[in-house]
C-alpha positions as a Markdown table, in Angstrom:
| # | Residue | x | y | z |
|---|---|---|---|---|
| 1 | Unk | 0.0 | 0.0 | 0.0 |
| 2 | Unk | 1.3 | 3.5 | -0.9 |
| 3 | Unk | 0.6 | 6.0 | 1.9 |
| 4 | Unk | 3.4 | 8.7 | 1.3 |
| 5 | Unk | 1.2 | 10.1 | -1.5 |
| 6 | Unk | -2.5 | 10.5 | -2.5 |
| 7 | Unk | -4.0 | 7.1 | -2.8 |
| 8 | Unk | -7.1 | 6.3 | -4.8 |
| 9 | Unk | -8.6 | 2.8 | -4.7 |
| 10 | Unk | -10.8 | 1.8 | -7.6 |
| 11 | Unk | -12.7 | -1.5 | -7.1 |
| 12 | Unk | -13.5 | -3.3 | -10.4 |
| 13 | Unk | -15.1 | -6.7 | -11.1 |
| 14 | Unk | -13.0 | -6.6 | -14.3 |
| 15 | Unk | -15.8 | -8.5 | -16.0 |
| 16 | Unk | -18.9 | -6.7 | -17.5 |
| 17 | Unk | -21.8 | -9.1 | -17.5 |
| 18 | Unk | -23.9 | -6.5 | -19.3 |
| 19 | Unk | -21.6 | -6.5 | -22.2 |
| 20 | Unk | -19.2 | -3.8 | -23.7 |
| 21 | Unk | -15.7 | -3.2 | -23.1 |
| 22 | Unk | -13.6 | -1.8 | -20.2 |
| 23 | Unk | -12.3 | 0.7 | -22.6 |
| 24 | Unk | -15.5 | 2.5 | -22.8 |
| 25 | Unk | -16.5 | 2.4 | -19.2 |
| 26 | Unk | -15.3 | 4.2 | -16.1 |
| 27 | Unk | -11.7 | 5.1 | -17.3 |
| 28 | Unk | -11.5 | 8.6 | -15.8 |
| 29 | Unk | -8.9 | 7.2 | -13.3 |
| 30 | Unk | -6.4 | 7.0 | -16.2 |
| 31 | Unk | -6.3 | 10.7 | -16.2 |
| 32 | Unk | -6.0 | 11.3 | -12.6 |
| 33 | Unk | -2.1 | 10.5 | -12.5 |
| 34 | Unk | -1.7 | 13.3 | -15.1 |
| 35 | Unk | -3.7 | 15.7 | -13.1 |
| 36 | Unk | -2.2 | 14.9 | -9.9 |
| 37 | Unk | 1.4 | 13.9 | -10.4 |
| 38 | Unk | 1.8 | 12.3 | -6.9 |
| 39 | Unk | -1.3 | 10.3 | -7.2 |
| 40 | Unk | -1.2 | 6.4 | -7.2 |
| 41 | Unk | -4.2 | 4.3 | -8.3 |
| 42 | Unk | -4.8 | 0.9 | -6.9 |
| 43 | Unk | -7.4 | -1.2 | -8.9 |
| 44 | Unk | -8.6 | -4.0 | -6.8 |
| 45 | Unk | -10.4 | -7.0 | -8.4 |
| 46 | Unk | -10.0 | -9.7 | -11.0 |
| 47 | Unk | -11.8 | -10.9 | -14.1 |
| 48 | Unk | -11.8 | -11.3 | -17.8 |
| 49 | Unk | -10.9 | -7.6 | -18.5 |
| 50 | Unk | -7.6 | -7.6 | -16.4 |
| 51 | Unk | -5.4 | -8.3 | -19.4 |
| 52 | Unk | -7.0 | -5.4 | -21.3 |
| 53 | Unk | -6.6 | -3.1 | -18.4 |
| 54 | Unk | -2.9 | -4.1 | -17.9 |
| 55 | Unk | -2.3 | -3.3 | -21.5 |
| 56 | Unk | -3.8 | 0.2 | -21.1 |
| 57 | Unk | -1.7 | 0.9 | -18.2 |
| 58 | Unk | 1.5 | -0.2 | -20.0 |
| 59 | Unk | 0.5 | 1.8 | -23.1 |
| 60 | Unk | 0.1 | 4.9 | -21.0 |
| 61 | Unk | 3.3 | 4.3 | -19.1 |
| 62 | Unk | 1.7 | 4.2 | -15.8 |
| 63 | Unk | 3.1 | 1.0 | -14.4 |
| 64 | Unk | 4.7 | 2.6 | -11.5 |
| 65 | Unk | 1.6 | 4.5 | -10.6 |
| 66 | Unk | -1.3 | 2.1 | -11.3 |
| 67 | Unk | -1.2 | -0.9 | -9.2 |
| 68 | Unk | -3.3 | -4.0 | -9.5 |
| 69 | Unk | -3.2 | -6.3 | -6.4 |
| 70 | Unk | -5.9 | -8.5 | -7.7 |
| 71 | Unk | -8.8 | -9.6 | -5.4 |
| 72 | Unk | -8.6 | -8.4 | -1.9 |
| 73 | Unk | -10.3 | -10.8 | 0.6 |
| 74 | Unk | -10.3 | -8.1 | 3.4 |
| 75 | Unk | -10.6 | -4.7 | 1.6 |
| 76 | Unk | -11.4 | -2.7 | 4.8 |
| 77 | Unk | -8.0 | -1.5 | 5.6 |
| 78 | Unk | -7.3 | -0.6 | 1.9 |
| 79 | Unk | -10.6 | 1.4 | 1.8 |
| 80 | Unk | -9.8 | 3.1 | 5.1 |
| 81 | Unk | -6.3 | 4.1 | 3.7 |
| 82 | Unk | -7.9 | 5.8 | 0.5 |
| 83 | Unk | -7.9 | 9.5 | -0.1 |
| 84 | Unk | -10.6 | 8.7 | -2.7 |
| 85 | Unk | -12.5 | 5.6 | -3.3 |
| 86 | Unk | -14.5 | 4.6 | -6.4 |
| 87 | Unk | -16.8 | 1.7 | -7.1 |
| 88 | Unk | -18.1 | 1.9 | -10.5 |
| 89 | Unk | -21.1 | 0.1 | -11.7 |
| 90 | Unk | -23.6 | 0.2 | -14.6 |
| 91 | Unk | -27.3 | 0.3 | -14.2 |
């Protein structure tokens, strides 16, 4: 966990049962590191879209700032450590 700088936790299922692609849904967090140079983004979760998301992180050269720990069994301490928390969903 990164606590010496702003910390943003984004929880993803990384699977969209309603169809579509992760590239068109909830990707504002990719711009946050550019807007706030010290920001680190954690993306918690696993699923079919993880490979796509990892490629997007690499393409934007954000490997050192976007962290993907995978599924977190006990997310409470991660959530408590956040400066900002996001839980995207589609209705």
